[in-house]
Structure formats: structure tokens, C-alpha cells
C-alpha positions in Angstrom: -18.3 -69.0 67.4 -18.5 -66.5 70.4 -21.2 -63.2 69.9 -18.6 -61.2 68.7 -17.4 -63.2 65.6 -21.1 -63.0 64.6 -21.5 -59.6 64.7 -18.5 -59.3 63.0 -20.4 -61.2 60.1 -22.9 -59.6 60.2 -21.4 -56.3 59.8 -19.3 -57.2 57.2 -22.1 -58.7 55.9 -24.1 -55.3 55.8 -21.1 -53.8 54.3 -20.9 -55.7 51.8 -24.7 -55.2 50.8 -24.5 -51.3 51.3 -21.9 -50.1 48.5 -22.3 -46.1 49.3 -21.0 -46.7 52.6 -18.3 -43.7 53.0 -15.1 -46.0 53.1 -13.7 -44.1 56.3 -15.7 -45.7 59.3 -15.2 -42.2 60.9 -17.3 -40.9 58.2 -20.2 -43.2 58.8 -23.3 -41.8 61.0 -26.0 -44.3 62.5 -28.2 -44.8 59.6 -25.5 -46.0 57.6 -26.9 -49.5 57.8 -30.1 -49.1 59.2 -31.9 -50.0 55.7 -29.2 -53.1 54.8 -29.8 -54.5 58.7 -33.5 -52.7 59.9 -35.6 -55.8 59.1 -32.9 -59.1 60.9 -32.0 -57.2 63.6 -34.6 -57.2 65.9 -34.5 -60.7 65.5 -31.6 -61.4 66.5 -31.5 -63.5 69.6 -28.4 -64.7 71.0 -28.8 -68.4 71.6 -25.6 -70.3 70.9 -26.7 -74.7 70.7 -23.7 -76.2 70.4 -23.7 -79.8 69.0 -21.3 -81.1 71.2 -22.6 -80.2 74.4 -26.5 -80.1 73.7 -26.7 -82.5 70.8 -27.2 -81.9 67.2 -30.5 -82.7 66.7 -34.0 -81.6 65.7 -35.1 -82.5 69.5 -32.8 -79.8 70.8 -33.4 -77.1 68.5 -36.9 -77.2 68.7 -36.8 -77.8 72.5 -34.6 -74.4 73.0 -35.7 -72.9 69.8 -39.6 -73.3 69.3 -41.9 -69.7 69.4 -39.3 -68.1 68.6 -38.4 -66.0 65.6 -34.7 -65.0 64.2 -32.1 -66.3 62.7 -30.1 -69.8 62.2 -26.2 -69.4 61.8 -24.3 -72.7 61.8 -20.7 -72.5 61.8 -18.9 -75.0 59.0 -16.0 -76.8 61.6 -13.7 -78.0 58.2 -14.0 -74.6 56.5 -14.8 -71.8 58.8 -17.9 -70.8 56.4 -20.6 -69.2 58.2 -24.8 -70.1 56.7 -27.7 -69.2 57.9 -31.0 -67.9 57.4 -34.0 -65.6 58.1 -37.5 -66.9 59.7 -39.8 -63.7 60.2 -42.1 -66.5 61.8 -42.0 -68.7 65.1 -40.5 -72.2 65.0 -42.9 -74.8 65.4 -43.3 -78.5 65.1 -45.5 -79.6 62.8 -47.0 -82.2 60.6 -44.7 -81.5 57.1 -46.7 -78.3 56.7 -45.0 -75.3 55.1 -45.7 -71.9 56.1 -46.2 -68.9 53.8 -43.7 -65.4 53.9 -41.7 -63.3 51.2 -39.6 -61.8 54.1 -37.1 -64.7 54.8 -33.8 -65.5 53.3 -30.7 -67.8 53.3 -27.3 -67.1 53.3 -23.1 -68.3 52.7 -20.7 -66.1 53.9 -17.6 -67.0 52.8 -14.5 -67.3 54.8 -12.5 -64.2 54.8 -13.8 -63.3 50.8 -17.6 -61.4 51.2 -17.3 -61.2 47.4 -18.0 -65.1 47.2 -20.8 -64.4 49.7 -24.4 -65.3 48.7 -27.9 -64.3 50.0 -30.8 -65.9 48.3 -34.6 -64.5 48.8 -37.0 -67.0 48.7 -39.0 -67.6 45.0 -41.9 -69.7 46.2 -43.2 -67.9 49.2 -46.0 -71.0 49.8 -42.8 -73.4 50.6 -40.7 -70.8 52.7 -40.4 -72.8 56.0 -41.0 -75.9 56.8 -42.4 -77.2 59.9 -41.8 -80.8 60.5 -41.9 -83.6 62.8 -39.8 -82.8 66.4 -37.3 -85.2 65.5 -36.7 -82.6 62.3 -34.9 -79.0 63.1 -35.4 -75.9 61.0 -36.1 -75.8 57.1 -35.3 -72.8 55.1 -36.7 -71.9 51.8 -38.6 -75.0 50.2 -36.4 -77.0 51.7 -33.0 -75.8 50.4 -31.6 -75.3 54.2 -32.1 -77.1 56.9 -31.7 -80.1 59.2 -33.1 -83.8 59.6 -34.4 -85.3 57.2 -31.8 -88.4 57.2 -29.1 -86.2 56.6 -26.0 -86.7 59.1 -23.3 -84.7 58.2 -20.9 -83.7 60.6 -20.8 -80.1 60.9 
């Protein structure tokens, strides 16, 4: 996925979550999406990790992303669905320790149908983020979304 496609999806998600937007784009002002996107936008850093180029392993993720906070985005090749999660804390290698935050979330942007998109916020804040061994990648919200732990699905 190139950067412009990613930003198009972020804007579509923001539009879907902001029902009071003017229908005509020419009537928008700078503040229209601000409340919806202001929390996550400062943390988006575009770093593309390609499974075919870099390897699809937890170690690759940690080498490139440790000590960085932000959003993890995955595009599913077979469906074009975009899955992701926001972590307001930094990523790091740990020994299966959980980190506490109320601000993380995971999302699913269904291909071409924003009405079916999903946003899930953390309910149990003490299990918001899992810091695991270097062989495991990122894990969000009580292990609801992540990589590693023996799952070997081709994405």
C-alpha cells in the first residue's frame, strides 16, 4: 500500500466517524476533522515494512519499530481489508508484560464499505498492550490483534 492510499483510508474513516461534516468538500474548514483525527495524526509515521522485502516476523517489527509509538496498519492481500491499531505508548521487547493505557484502539476498514468498518476501544485498560519476546510482534487489546504466538497466516 502506498502512502496516498493509506491517507485516503484515514480520511474516509474520519469522515465516517464525523457525521456532521458538510456534504460539499468546498464548504469544509480546517477544523472539520480535527476533533476526530487530532489524537492519532501526530503519531502517524509512515514506515513501510514489506513481508516480501523485510520478512514478516516479530523480530523485523522490533528492529524497525521499537521505541516508536503510533499506528500499525496491515493490508490483507486477499480482501484488501485494512486492519490496524493505535498505541500511544512506545513499542518494546518485553517478557509477556502488559501495559496500561485507556487510549489505544484497533480498527478494521472494510474494502469499499465504511458502514461495515469497525473501531474497538480498549475495555480492560491493564491489558491494552502486550510487550512480548523479540520473536513476537505488536499485540493490542488483550491479544485481540497482533502477530506471533504461533499464528502463521499469510497476510
